[in-house]
PDB file of C-alpha atoms and ligand atoms in Angstrom:
ATOM      1  CA  ALA A  53      16.880 -38.102 -24.563  1.00 39.00           C
ATOM      2  CA  LYS A  54      19.742 -35.564 -25.826  1.00 44.00           C
ATOM      3  CA  ALA A  55      17.672 -34.041 -28.471  1.00 49.00           C
ATOM      4  CA  ALA A  56      14.413 -33.664 -25.836  1.00 50.00           C
ATOM      5  CA  GLY A  57      17.045 -32.003 -23.331  1.00 51.00           C
ATOM      6  CA  THR A  58      18.270 -29.667 -26.302  1.00 53.00           C
ATOM      7  CA  GLY A  59      14.493 -28.898 -27.342  1.00 55.00           C
ATOM      8  CA  CYS A  60      13.823 -27.931 -23.998  1.00 56.00           C
ATOM      9  CA  TRP A  61      16.783 -25.931 -23.608  1.00 56.00           C
ATOM     10  CA  ARG A  62      15.773 -23.918 -26.296  1.00 57.00           C
ATOM     11  CA  MET A  63      11.995 -23.336 -25.307  1.00 59.00           C
ATOM     12  CA  PHE A  64      13.237 -21.910 -21.527  1.00 59.00           C
ATOM     13  CA  SER A  65      15.706 -19.949 -23.810  1.00 67.00           C
ATOM     14  CA  ALA A  66      13.109 -18.288 -26.201  1.00 67.00           C
ATOM     15  CA  GLU A  67      10.830 -17.895 -22.632  1.00 67.00           C
ATOM     16  CA  MET A  68      13.379 -15.986 -21.422  1.00 68.00           C
ATOM     17  CA  SER A  69      14.234 -13.205 -24.133  1.00 81.00           C
ATOM     18  CA  GLU A  70      10.460 -13.155 -24.841  1.00 81.00           C
ATOM     19  CA  GLN A  71      10.342 -12.251 -20.856  1.00 80.00           C
ATOM     20  CA  ALA A  72      13.352  -9.761 -21.188  1.00 83.00           C
ATOM     21  CA  MET A  73      11.712  -8.151 -24.216  1.00 82.00           C
ATOM     22  CA  THR A  74       8.226  -7.879 -22.438  1.00 82.00           C
ATOM     23  CA  ARG A  75      10.298  -5.861 -19.674  1.00 81.00           C
ATOM     24  CA  LEU A  76      12.328  -3.442 -21.814  1.00 84.00           C
ATOM     25  CA  ARG A  77       8.873  -2.756 -23.565  1.00 85.00           C
ATOM     26  CA  THR A  78       7.350  -2.019 -20.433  1.00 84.00           C
ATOM     27  CA  GLU A  79      10.263  -0.076 -19.129  1.00 87.00           C
ATOM     28  CA  ALA A  80      10.158   2.128 -22.407  1.00 89.00           C
ATOM     29  CA  ARG A  81       6.138   2.757 -22.141  1.00 89.00           C
ATOM     30  CA  LEU A  82       6.683   3.682 -18.333  1.00 89.00           C
ATOM     31  CA  ARG A  83       9.194   6.334 -19.217  1.00 88.00           C
ATOM     32  CA  ALA A  84       6.564   7.908 -21.389  1.00 88.00           C
ATOM     33  CA  ALA A  85       3.764   7.460 -19.193  1.00 88.00           C
ATOM     34  CA  GLU A  86       5.578   9.512 -16.494  1.00 82.00           C
ATOM     35  CA  LEU A  87       5.947  11.873 -18.575  1.00 79.00           C
ATOM     36  CA  ARG A  88       2.280  12.407 -20.217  1.00 85.00           C
ATOM     37  CA  GLY A  89       1.051  11.949 -16.969  1.00 88.00           C
ATOM     38  CA  GLU A  90      -0.716   8.884 -17.686  1.00 93.00           C
ATOM     39  CA  PHE A  91      -0.650   7.612 -13.811  1.00 96.00           C
ATOM     40  CA  GLU A  92      -3.871   8.069 -11.319  1.00 96.00           C
ATOM     41  CA  LEU A  93      -4.843   7.234  -7.461  1.00 97.00           C
ATOM     42  CA  PHE A  94      -7.505   5.175  -6.771  1.00 97.00           C
ATOM     43  CA  TYR A  95      -8.824   5.580  -3.435  1.00 98.00           C
ATOM     44  CA  GLN A  96     -10.143   2.395  -1.027  1.00 98.00           C
ATOM     45  CA  PRO A  97     -12.032   3.294   2.003  1.00 98.00           C
ATOM     46  CA  LYS A  98     -11.021   1.726   5.970  1.00 98.00           C
ATOM     47  CA  VAL A  99     -14.102   2.261   7.956  1.00 98.00           C
ATOM     48  CA  ASP A 100     -15.274   1.043  11.813  1.00 98.00           C
ATOM     49  CA  PRO A 101     -16.602  -2.509  11.348  1.00 98.00           C
ATOM     50  CA  ARG A 102     -19.178  -1.920  13.588  1.00 98.00           C
ATOM     51  CA  SER A 103     -20.546   1.793  12.633  1.00 98.00           C
ATOM     52  CA  LEU A 104     -19.115   1.562   9.159  1.00 97.00           C
ATOM     53  CA  ALA A 105     -17.845   5.551   9.648  1.00 97.00           C
ATOM     54  CA  LEU A 106     -15.305   6.205   7.252  1.00 98.00           C
ATOM     55  CA  ARG A 107     -11.435   6.044   9.019  1.00 98.00           C
ATOM     56  CA  GLY A 108      -9.323   6.656   6.281  1.00 98.00           C
ATOM     57  CA  ALA A 109      -8.621   5.887   2.641  1.00 98.00           C
ATOM     58  CA  GLU A 110      -5.396   3.712   1.117  1.00 98.00           C
ATOM     59  CA  ALA A 111      -4.076   5.509  -2.382  1.00 98.00           C
ATOM     60  CA  LEU A 112      -3.466   2.724  -4.719  1.00 98.00           C
ATOM     61  CA  LEU A 113      -1.755   3.652  -8.355  1.00 97.00           C
ATOM     62  CA  ARG A 114      -3.004   3.030 -11.435  1.00 96.00           C
ATOM     63  CA  TRP A 115      -1.551   3.311 -14.552  1.00 94.00           C
ATOM     64  CA  LYS A 116      -4.320   4.429 -17.277  1.00 93.00           C
ATOM     65  CA  THR A 117      -2.980   3.246 -20.755  1.00 88.00           C
ATOM     66  CA  GLU A 118      -5.169   3.260 -23.997  1.00 87.00           C
ATOM     67  CA  ASP A 119      -6.121  -0.432 -23.236  1.00 86.00           C
ATOM     68  CA  GLY A 120      -7.400   0.515 -19.592  1.00 90.00           C
ATOM     69  CA  TYR A 121      -5.928   0.326 -16.616  1.00 91.00           C
ATOM     70  CA  ILE A 122      -2.634  -1.668 -15.419  1.00 90.00           C
ATOM     71  CA  ALA A 123      -2.647  -2.807 -11.902  1.00 90.00           C
ATOM     72  CA  PRO A 124       0.532  -2.008  -9.816  1.00 94.00           C
ATOM     73  CA  GLY A 125       1.290  -5.722  -9.982  1.00 92.00           C
ATOM     74  CA  ASP A 126       2.577  -5.289 -13.317  1.00 89.00           C
ATOM     75  CA  PHE A 127       4.233  -2.403 -13.537  1.00 92.00           C
ATOM     76  CA  ILE A 128       5.677  -1.920  -9.945  1.00 93.00           C
ATOM     77  CA  PRO A 129       8.316  -4.924 -10.030  1.00 91.00           C
ATOM     78  CA  VAL A 130       9.689  -2.976 -13.168  1.00 90.00           C
ATOM     79  CA  ALA A 131       9.600   0.358 -11.894  1.00 92.00           C
ATOM     80  CA  GLU A 132      11.439  -0.592  -8.744  1.00 91.00           C
ATOM     81  CA  GLU A 133      14.186  -2.538 -11.150  1.00 90.00           C
ATOM     82  CA  THR A 134      14.923   0.784 -12.946  1.00 89.00           C
ATOM     83  CA  GLY A 135      14.630   3.318 -10.544  1.00 90.00           C
ATOM     84  CA  LEU A 136      11.569   4.971 -12.169  1.00 92.00           C
ATOM     85  CA  ILE A 137       9.991   4.274  -8.860  1.00 93.00           C
ATOM     86  CA  GLY A 138      11.702   7.626  -7.691  1.00 93.00           C
ATOM     87  CA  PRO A 139       9.698   9.838  -9.845  1.00 93.00           C
ATOM     88  CA  ILE A 140       6.343   7.988  -9.972  1.00 95.00           C
ATOM     89  CA  GLY A 141       6.466   7.483  -5.961  1.00 96.00           C
ATOM     90  CA  ASP A 142       7.333  11.127  -5.781  1.00 96.00           C
ATOM     91  CA  TRP A 143       4.313  12.171  -7.566  1.00 96.00           C
ATOM     92  CA  VAL A 144       2.385   9.245  -5.578  1.00 97.00           C
ATOM     93  CA  LEU A 145       3.398  11.441  -2.610  1.00 98.00           C
ATOM     94  CA  GLY A 146       2.375  14.839  -4.240  1.00 98.00           C
ATOM     95  CA  GLU A 147      -0.954  13.684  -5.475  1.00 98.00           C
ATOM     96  CA  ALA A 148      -1.788  11.673  -2.492  1.00 98.00           C
ATOM     97  CA  CYS A 149      -1.558  14.949  -0.323  1.00 98.00           C
ATOM     98  CA  ARG A 150      -3.251  17.359  -2.486  1.00 98.00           C
ATOM     99  CA  GLN A 151      -6.384  15.095  -2.646  1.00 98.00           C
ATOM    100  CA  ALA A 152      -6.361  14.836   1.189  1.00 98.00           C
ATOM    101  CA  SER A 153      -5.479  18.388   1.730  1.00 98.00           C
ATOM    102  CA  HIS A 154      -8.435  19.154  -0.901  1.00 98.00           C
ATOM    103  CA  TRP A 155     -10.780  16.586   0.842  1.00 98.00           C
ATOM    104  CA  ARG A 156     -10.058  18.429   3.896  1.00 98.00           C
ATOM    105  CA  ARG A 157     -11.224  22.065   2.942  1.00 97.00           C
ATOM    106  CA  LEU A 158     -14.495  20.322   1.324  1.00 96.00           C
ATOM    107  CA  HIS A 159     -15.188  17.487   3.809  1.00 96.00           C
ATOM    108  CA  GLY A 160     -13.280  18.129   7.023  1.00 97.00           C
ATOM    109  CA  ASP A 161      -9.666  15.466   8.119  1.00 98.00           C
ATOM    110  CA  LEU A 162      -9.515  12.072   6.221  1.00 98.00           C
ATOM    111  CA  PRO A 163      -6.215  10.221   6.938  1.00 98.00           C
ATOM    112  CA  VAL A 164      -4.412   9.040   3.462  1.00 98.00           C
ATOM    113  CA  ALA A 165      -2.092   6.643   3.180  1.00 98.00           C
ATOM    114  CA  ILE A 166       0.333   5.998   0.294  1.00 98.00           C
ATOM    115  CA  ASN A 167       2.613   2.704  -0.385  1.00 97.00           C
ATOM    116  CA  VAL A 168       5.954   3.264  -0.115  1.00 96.00           C
ATOM    117  CA  SER A 169       8.857   0.953  -2.084  1.00 92.00           C
ATOM    118  CA  PRO A 170      11.929  -0.011  -0.515  1.00 88.00           C
ATOM    119  CA  ARG A 171      14.047   1.974  -3.129  1.00 90.00           C
ATOM    120  CA  GLN A 172      12.355   5.468  -1.715  1.00 92.00           C
ATOM    121  CA  LEU A 173      13.076   4.366   1.834  1.00 90.00           C
ATOM    122  CA  ALA A 174      16.636   3.642   0.873  1.00 89.00           C
ATOM    123  CA  ASP A 175      16.710   7.393  -0.551  1.00 91.00           C
ATOM    124  CA  GLY A 176      17.992   9.737   2.284  1.00 92.00           C
ATOM    125  CA  GLU A 177      16.338  12.733   0.549  1.00 95.00           C
ATOM    126  CA  PHE A 178      13.110  10.783   1.377  1.00 96.00           C
ATOM    127  CA  PRO A 179      12.132  13.061   4.815  1.00 97.00           C
ATOM    128  CA  ASN A 180      12.980  16.164   2.767  1.00 98.00           C
ATOM    129  CA  ARG A 181      10.498  15.299  -0.018  1.00 98.00           C
ATOM    130  CA  VAL A 182       7.969  14.262   2.399  1.00 98.00           C
ATOM    131  CA  ARG A 183       8.223  17.456   4.159  1.00 98.00           C
ATOM    132  CA  ALA A 184       7.802  19.246   0.505  1.00 98.00           C
ATOM    133  CA  ALA A 185       4.718  17.291   0.041  1.00 98.00           C
ATOM    134  CA  LEU A 186       3.213  18.118   2.983  1.00 98.00           C
ATOM    135  CA  ALA A 187       4.705  21.851   2.823  1.00 98.00           C
ATOM    136  CA  THR A 188       3.057  22.696  -0.623  1.00 98.00           C
ATOM    137  CA  SER A 189      -0.111  20.737   0.009  1.00 98.00           C
ATOM    138  CA  GLY A 190      -0.655  22.144   3.520  1.00 98.00           C
ATOM    139  CA  LEU A 191      -1.590  18.945   4.698  1.00 98.00           C
ATOM    140  CA  PRO A 192      -1.191  18.356   8.312  1.00 98.00           C
ATOM    141  CA  ALA A 193       1.597  15.305   8.950  1.00 98.00           C
ATOM    142  CA  HIS A 194      -0.617  13.410  11.124  1.00 98.00           C
ATOM    143  CA  LEU A 195      -3.067  12.845   8.174  1.00 98.00           C
ATOM    144  CA  LEU A 196      -0.580  11.282   5.799  1.00 98.00           C
ATOM    145  CA  THR A 197       0.382   7.502   6.445  1.00 98.00           C
ATOM    146  CA  LEU A 198       3.563   5.534   5.060  1.00 97.00           C
ATOM    147  CA  GLU A 199       2.483   2.197   4.411  1.00 97.00           C
ATOM    148  CA  ILE A 200       5.770   0.013   4.353  1.00 93.00           C
ATOM    149  CA  THR A 201       6.233  -3.618   3.928  1.00 88.00           C
ATOM    150  CA  GLU A 202       6.843  -5.847   6.947  1.00 83.00           C
ATOM    151  CA  THR A 203      10.081  -7.217   4.930  1.00 78.00           C
ATOM    152  CA  VAL A 204      11.337  -3.932   4.152  1.00 79.00           C
ATOM    153  CA  ALA A 205      10.921  -2.204   7.672  1.00 78.00           C
ATOM    154  CA  MET A 206      12.524  -5.094   9.390  1.00 75.00           C
ATOM    155  CA  THR A 207      15.343  -4.392   6.760  1.00 71.00           C
ATOM    156  CA  GLN A 208      16.202  -1.397   8.468  1.00 60.00           C
ATOM    157  CA  ALA A 209      17.121  -3.551  11.624  1.00 54.00           C
ATOM    158  CA  THR A 210      20.361  -3.942  10.355  1.00 55.00           C
ATOM    159  CA  GLY A 211      20.957  -0.303  10.598  1.00 59.00           C
ATOM    160  CA  ASP A 212      18.863   1.475  13.489  1.00 65.00           C
ATOM    161  CA  PHE A 213      15.183   2.372  12.002  1.00 83.00           C
ATOM    162  CA  ALA A 214      16.945   5.519  11.407  1.00 87.00           C
ATOM    163  CA  MET A 215      15.114   6.549   8.512  1.00 90.00           C
ATOM    164  CA  LEU A 216      11.543   5.300  10.243  1.00 91.00           C
ATOM    165  CA  ARG A 217      12.533   7.598  13.292  1.00 91.00           C
ATOM    166  CA  ILE A 218      12.898  10.629  11.063  1.00 94.00           C
ATOM    167  CA  LEU A 219       9.808   9.695   9.429  1.00 95.00           C
ATOM    168  CA  HIS A 220       7.702   9.390  12.351  1.00 96.00           C
ATOM    169  CA  ASP A 221       9.545  12.686  13.673  1.00 97.00           C
ATOM    170  CA  ILE A 222       7.968  14.475  11.140  1.00 98.00           C
ATOM    171  CA  GLY A 223       4.821  13.438  12.582  1.00 98.00           C
ATOM    172  CA  VAL A 224       3.599  11.082   9.701  1.00 98.00           C
ATOM    173  CA  GLY A 225       1.741   7.678  10.697  1.00 97.00           C
ATOM    174  CA  ILE A 226       3.860   4.448   9.766  1.00 96.00           C
ATOM    175  CA  ALA A 227       2.033   1.365   8.995  1.00 96.00           C
ATOM    176  CA  ILE A 228       3.876  -1.915   8.536  1.00 93.00           C
ATOM    177  CA  ASP A 229       1.545  -3.209   5.395  1.00 93.00           C
ATOM    178  CA  ASP A 230       1.072  -7.183   4.782  1.00 91.00           C
ATOM    179  CA  PHE A 231       1.966  -7.644   8.671  1.00 90.00           C
ATOM    180  CA  GLY A 232       2.845 -11.383   9.587  1.00 86.00           C
ATOM    181  CA  THR A 233       4.331 -12.568   5.651  1.00 85.00           C
ATOM    182  CA  GLY A 234       7.548 -11.336   6.450  1.00 79.00           C
ATOM    183  CA  TYR A 235      10.819 -11.650   9.291  1.00 72.00           C
ATOM    184  CA  ALA A 236       9.062  -9.376  11.802  1.00 70.00           C
ATOM    185  CA  SER A 237      10.811 -10.021  15.566  1.00 74.00           C
ATOM    186  CA  LEU A 238       9.003  -9.198  18.233  1.00 79.00           C
ATOM    187  CA  SER A 239      11.926  -7.403  19.665  1.00 79.00           C
ATOM    188  CA  HIS A 240      11.952  -5.022  16.666  1.00 80.00           C
ATOM    189  CA  LEU A 241       8.391  -4.474  16.828  1.00 84.00           C
ATOM    190  CA  ARG A 242       9.199  -2.592  20.114  1.00 83.00           C
ATOM    191  CA  ARG A 243      11.986  -0.591  18.377  1.00 83.00           C
ATOM    192  CA  ILE A 244      10.251   0.904  15.134  1.00 85.00           C
ATOM    193  CA  PRO A 245       8.390   3.866  15.654  1.00 88.00           C
ATOM    194  CA  LEU A 246       5.228   2.587  14.064  1.00 91.00           C
ATOM    195  CA  THR A 247       1.335   3.357  14.462  1.00 94.00           C
ATOM    196  CA  VAL A 248      -0.430   0.935  12.675  1.00 96.00           C
ATOM    197  CA  LEU A 249      -0.232  -3.048  11.654  1.00 95.00           C
ATOM    198  CA  LYS A 250      -2.247  -4.215   8.393  1.00 95.00           C
ATOM    199  CA  ILE A 251      -3.092  -8.104   9.250  1.00 94.00           C
ATOM    200  CA  ASP A 252      -2.320  -9.388   5.349  1.00 93.00           C
ATOM    201  CA  ARG A 253      -4.995 -10.386   3.537  1.00 94.00           C
ATOM    202  CA  GLY A 254      -3.838 -13.846   3.449  1.00 94.00           C
ATOM    203  CA  PHE A 255      -4.620 -14.389   7.106  1.00 95.00           C
ATOM    204  CA  MET A 256      -8.357 -13.121   6.531  1.00 96.00           C
ATOM    205  CA  GLN A 257      -9.013 -15.418   4.106  1.00 96.00           C
ATOM    206  CA  SER A 258      -9.393 -18.110   6.707  1.00 95.00           C
ATOM    207  CA  VAL A 259     -11.537 -16.233   8.899  1.00 96.00           C
ATOM    208  CA  PRO A 260     -13.833 -17.285  10.754  1.00 95.00           C
ATOM    209  CA  HIS A 261     -13.171 -21.084  10.423  1.00 95.00           C
ATOM    210  CA  ASP A 262      -9.340 -20.792  11.178  1.00 95.00           C
ATOM    211  CA  VAL A 263      -8.610 -17.510  13.053  1.00 96.00           C
ATOM    212  CA  ALA A 264      -5.644 -18.291  15.163  1.00 95.00           C
ATOM    213  CA  ILE A 265      -3.186 -16.083  13.216  1.00 93.00           C
ATOM    214  CA  ALA A 266      -5.603 -13.106  12.818  1.00 95.00           C
ATOM    215  CA  ALA A 267      -6.515 -13.424  16.490  1.00 97.00           C
ATOM    216  CA  THR A 268      -2.767 -13.659  17.730  1.00 94.00           C
ATOM    217  CA  ILE A 269      -1.938 -10.523  15.284  1.00 93.00           C
ATOM    218  CA  LEU A 270      -4.614  -8.424  16.935  1.00 96.00           C
ATOM    219  CA  GLU A 271      -4.188  -9.320  20.173  1.00 96.00           C
ATOM    220  CA  LEU A 272      -0.023  -8.650  19.624  1.00 93.00           C
ATOM    221  CA  GLY A 273      -0.970  -4.968  18.239  1.00 93.00           C
ATOM    222  CA  GLN A 274      -3.830  -4.516  20.583  1.00 94.00           C
ATOM    223  CA  ARG A 275      -1.390  -4.684  23.552  1.00 94.00           C
ATOM    224  CA  LEU A 276       1.508  -2.820  21.806  1.00 92.00           C
ATOM    225  CA  GLY A 277      -1.202   0.030  21.572  1.00 94.00           C
ATOM    226  CA  LEU A 278      -0.955   0.178  17.899  1.00 95.00           C
ATOM    227  CA  GLU A 279      -4.295   0.630  15.654  1.00 96.00           C
ATOM    228  CA  ILE A 280      -4.903  -2.448  13.306  1.00 96.00           C
ATOM    229  CA  VAL A 281      -6.488  -2.856  10.024  1.00 98.00           C
ATOM    230  CA  ALA A 282      -7.420  -5.763   8.579  1.00 98.00           C
ATOM    231  CA  GLU A 283      -7.556  -5.689   4.635  1.00 97.00           C
ATOM    232  CA  GLY A 284      -8.972  -8.106   2.188  1.00 97.00           C
ATOM    233  CA  VAL A 285     -12.515  -8.118   4.542  1.00 98.00           C
ATOM    234  CA  GLU A 286     -14.646  -9.873   1.769  1.00 98.00           C
ATOM    235  CA  THR A 287     -17.534 -11.570   3.969  1.00 98.00           C
ATOM    236  CA  GLU A 288     -20.026 -10.481   6.317  1.00 98.00           C
ATOM    237  CA  PRO A 289     -18.654 -13.006   8.872  1.00 98.00           C
ATOM    238  CA  GLN A 290     -15.013 -11.655   8.524  1.00 98.00           C
ATOM    239  CA  ARG A 291     -16.588  -8.382   9.660  1.00 98.00           C
ATOM    240  CA  GLU A 292     -18.915  -9.628  11.999  1.00 98.00           C
ATOM    241  CA  TRP A 293     -15.351 -11.715  13.936  1.00 98.00           C
ATOM    242  CA  LEU A 294     -13.701  -8.293  13.808  1.00 98.00           C
ATOM    243  CA  CYS A 295     -16.333  -6.661  15.673  1.00 98.00           C
ATOM    244  CA  THR A 296     -16.037  -9.423  18.446  1.00 97.00           C
ATOM    245  CA  MET A 297     -12.483  -8.728  18.417  1.00 97.00           C
ATOM    246  CA  ASP A 298     -12.647  -5.058  18.627  1.00 96.00           C
ATOM    247  CA  CYS A 299     -10.428  -4.456  15.262  1.00 97.00           C
ATOM    248  CA  GLN A 300     -10.660  -0.890  14.843  1.00 96.00           C
ATOM    249  CA  THR A 301     -10.510  -0.591  11.181  1.00 98.00           C
ATOM    250  CA  ILE A 302     -11.090  -2.794   8.126  1.00 98.00           C
ATOM    251  CA  GLN A 303     -10.701  -2.620   4.591  1.00 98.00           C
ATOM    252  CA  GLY A 304     -11.551  -4.610   1.882  1.00 98.00           C
ATOM    253  CA  PHE A 305     -14.051  -5.162  -1.203  1.00 98.00           C
ATOM    254  CA  LEU A 306     -16.851  -6.258   1.204  1.00 98.00           C
ATOM    255  CA  ILE A 307     -16.831  -2.285   1.629  1.00 98.00           C
ATOM    256  CA  SER A 308     -15.827  -1.373  -1.801  1.00 98.00           C
ATOM    257  CA  ARG A 309     -12.836  -1.891  -4.417  1.00 98.00           C
ATOM    258  CA  PRO A 310     -10.611   0.975  -4.503  1.00 98.00           C
ATOM    259  CA  VAL A 311     -12.189   3.404  -6.957  1.00 98.00           C
ATOM    260  CA  PRO A 312     -11.519   7.024  -8.760  1.00 97.00           C
ATOM    261  CA  ALA A 313     -11.160   9.822  -6.651  1.00 98.00           C
ATOM    262  CA  ALA A 314     -13.925  11.796  -8.026  1.00 98.00           C
ATOM    263  CA  ASP A 315     -16.131   8.407  -6.977  1.00 98.00           C
ATOM    264  CA  PHE A 316     -14.764   7.873  -4.049  1.00 98.00           C
ATOM    265  CA  GLU A 317     -15.599  11.333  -2.908  1.00 98.00           C
ATOM    266  CA  ALA A 318     -19.301  10.889  -4.565  1.00 97.00           C
ATOM    267  CA  ARG A 319     -19.769   7.851  -2.109  1.00 97.00           C
ATOM    268  CA  PHE A 320     -17.697   8.460   0.871  1.00 97.00           C
ATOM    269  CA  LEU A 321     -17.650  12.183   1.641  1.00 97.00           C
ATOM    270  CA  ALA A 322     -20.529  14.034  -0.140  1.00 88.00           C
ATOM    271  CA  GLY A 323     -22.855  13.472   2.870  1.00 72.00           C
ATOM    272  CA  GLY A 324     -23.212   9.980   2.203  1.00 51.00           C
TER     273      GLY A 324
HETATM  274  P1  C2E B 154      -1.135  -3.800  -0.874  1.00 96.42           P
HETATM  275  O1  C2E B 154      -0.373  -2.252  -0.337  1.00 96.42           O
HETATM  276  O2  C2E B 154      -1.061  -4.771   0.073  1.00 96.42           O
HETATM  277  O3  C2E B 154      -2.435  -3.130  -1.268  1.00 96.42           O
HETATM  278  C1  C2E B 154      -3.451  -4.167  -0.957  1.00 96.42           C
HETATM  279  C2  C2E B 154      -3.982  -4.513  -2.634  1.00 96.42           C
HETATM  280  O4  C2E B 154      -5.153  -5.535  -2.600  1.00 96.42           O
HETATM  281  C3  C2E B 154      -4.276  -3.755  -3.599  1.00 96.42           C
HETATM  282  O5  C2E B 154      -4.154  -4.256  -4.494  1.00 96.42           O
HETATM  283  C4  C2E B 154      -6.118  -3.890  -3.311  1.00 96.42           C
HETATM  284  O6  C2E B 154      -7.117  -3.546  -4.645  1.00 96.42           O
HETATM  285  C5  C2E B 154      -5.991  -5.293  -3.045  1.00 96.42           C
HETATM  286  N1  C2E B 154      -7.404  -5.294  -2.085  1.00 96.42           N
HETATM  287  C6  C2E B 154      -8.205  -4.610  -1.676  1.00 96.42           C
HETATM  288  N2  C2E B 154      -9.053  -5.040  -0.782  1.00 96.42           N
HETATM  289  C7  C2E B 154      -9.505  -6.517  -0.793  1.00 96.42           C
HETATM  290  C8  C2E B 154      -9.991  -7.399  -0.990  1.00 96.42           C
HETATM  291  O7  C2E B 154     -10.930  -7.556  -0.249  1.00 96.42           O
HETATM  292  N3  C2E B 154      -9.736  -8.736  -1.630  1.00 96.42           N
HETATM  293  C9  C2E B 154      -8.970  -8.867  -2.701  1.00 96.42           C
HETATM  294  N4  C2E B 154      -8.680  -9.659  -3.105  1.00 96.42           N
HETATM  295  N5  C2E B 154      -8.054  -8.125  -2.925  1.00 96.42           N
HETATM  296  C10 C2E B 154      -7.943  -6.543  -2.228  1.00 96.42           C
HETATM  297  P2  C2E B 154      -3.373  -3.171  -5.714  1.00 96.42           P
HETATM  298  O8  C2E B 154      -4.361  -2.177  -5.994  1.00 96.42           O
HETATM  299  O9  C2E B 154      -3.650  -4.074  -7.433  1.00 96.42           O
HETATM  300  O10 C2E B 154      -2.158  -3.409  -5.776  1.00 96.42           O
HETATM  301  C11 C2E B 154      -1.165  -3.731  -5.286  1.00 96.42           C
HETATM  302  C12 C2E B 154       0.389  -3.856  -4.678  1.00 96.42           C
HETATM  303  O11 C2E B 154       0.991  -2.971  -5.448  1.00 96.42           O
HETATM  304  C13 C2E B 154      -0.096  -3.054  -3.775  1.00 96.42           C
HETATM  305  O12 C2E B 154      -0.267  -4.036  -2.368  1.00 96.42           O
HETATM  306  C14 C2E B 154       1.011  -2.336  -3.030  1.00 96.42           C
HETATM  307  O13 C2E B 154       2.358  -3.200  -2.244  1.00 96.42           O
HETATM  308  C15 C2E B 154       1.670  -1.794  -4.605  1.00 96.42           C
HETATM  309  N6  C2E B 154       1.207  -0.540  -4.565  1.00 96.42           N
HETATM  310  C16 C2E B 154       0.019  -0.131  -4.871  1.00 96.42           C
HETATM  311  N7  C2E B 154       0.036   1.149  -5.342  1.00 96.42           N
HETATM  312  C17 C2E B 154       1.489   1.566  -5.031  1.00 96.42           C
HETATM  313  C18 C2E B 154       2.064   2.728  -5.118  1.00 96.42           C
HETATM  314  O14 C2E B 154       1.410   3.760  -5.086  1.00 96.42           O
HETATM  315  N8  C2E B 154       3.327   2.687  -4.764  1.00 96.42           N
HETATM  316  C19 C2E B 154       4.029   1.691  -4.508  1.00 96.42           C
HETATM  317  N9  C2E B 154       5.431   1.974  -4.294  1.00 96.42           N
HETATM  318  N10 C2E B 154       3.213   0.231  -4.361  1.00 96.42           N
HETATM  319  C20 C2E B 154       1.909   0.790  -4.421  1.00 96.42           C
HETATM  320 CA1   CA B 155      -0.846  -0.880   1.207  1.00 96.42          CA
HETATM  321 CA1   CA B 156      -1.424  -5.156   2.177  1.00 96.42          CA
HETATM  322 CA1   CA B 157       0.303  -6.929  -0.232  1.00 96.42          CA
END
C-alpha cells in the first residue's frame, strides 16, 4: 500500500509540473503573440428570433497560430493570471470599436459587444480606455456593449457598483453574461445599471422539454425592462419556443458560429 501510495504521489507531481510547464510555455507564446499581432476577433450574429433580422454581434477573441486558431478557453485564464489580459483586452476594445465604426460607415448602425474580464474591470483606468477607444474610432457609445459575467458583476456589490455606474454614464450598454450561473441577488439586479441579460447556454440546452429556468429568467428580465439575449440557441424548437416567449434576441450555432470579420460582413451586412 505504501509503495502504491508513493507511486500515486509521483504521478501526481509529474502531472503538476507538466501543467506548470504548459502554463509557462503558453505565457511565453502569449507575450510573443501580443507583439506579433496574432490575435483576431471573430463575430457571431445576434438576431431577432422571428424575422431573423440582425440586431448586433458579439466579438470573440481568437489566437491565430501556425497550428490554427486557439479558442479563448485555452489561453484567457493564463492571460488573466499573468496580467497579459490588460494589453490583450485593450486591443480587443480598440479593434471592436474600429470594426463597428467601419461597418457603420458602410452598412449602418450595428451594436457590437465585447467580453470584459474581471481584471480589466478592476483597473480604475478602464473607463478612460473605453472613452479613448470610442473617441479614436468615432463610434457612438450606445453601439458598444460590455459583456460582464454575472459573478464578476455581482462582485462589485461589495463596493457600490461604482465602476459599472461610470461605464453606464459613458453610455455603453452593460450586459450580464452567463446569467443564472452565478450568485446574482435579485436586489442587486435592481441596483446595477445594466441593459441586457444573457441567459446562459446551459439553460437553453433543456429547452423545450424543461423550460422552468429559461422561462423564469425571461420573465424576470422582461419585468425589469431589460433586453434578453438567449445564447447557445442550436435548434429550431428552441428558436420557436423563444418566439412564443417574446425573447427579443437570440444567438447561437442555429444562426451562425462566430466567423472572421470579412465573412460576417459578406454574410450578414453586405446586402444579404
Ligand atoms: P461567452 O462570452 O459566454 O461566449 C459564448 C461562447 O459560446 C463562445 O465560445 C461561442 O463561440 C460559444 N457559442 C456560441 N453559440 C453557441 C452555440 O449555439 N452552442 C455552443 N455549444 N456554443 C456556442 P468562445 O468563442 O470559445 O469563447 C469562450 C469564452 O471566452 C467566452 O464565453 C468569454 O467568456 C471568453 N472570451 C471570448 N473572447 C473574449 C475576449 O475578447 N475577452 C475576454 N476577457 N474573454 C473572452
Ligand atoms: Ca459573452
Ligand atoms: Ca455567455
Ligand atoms: Ca460562458
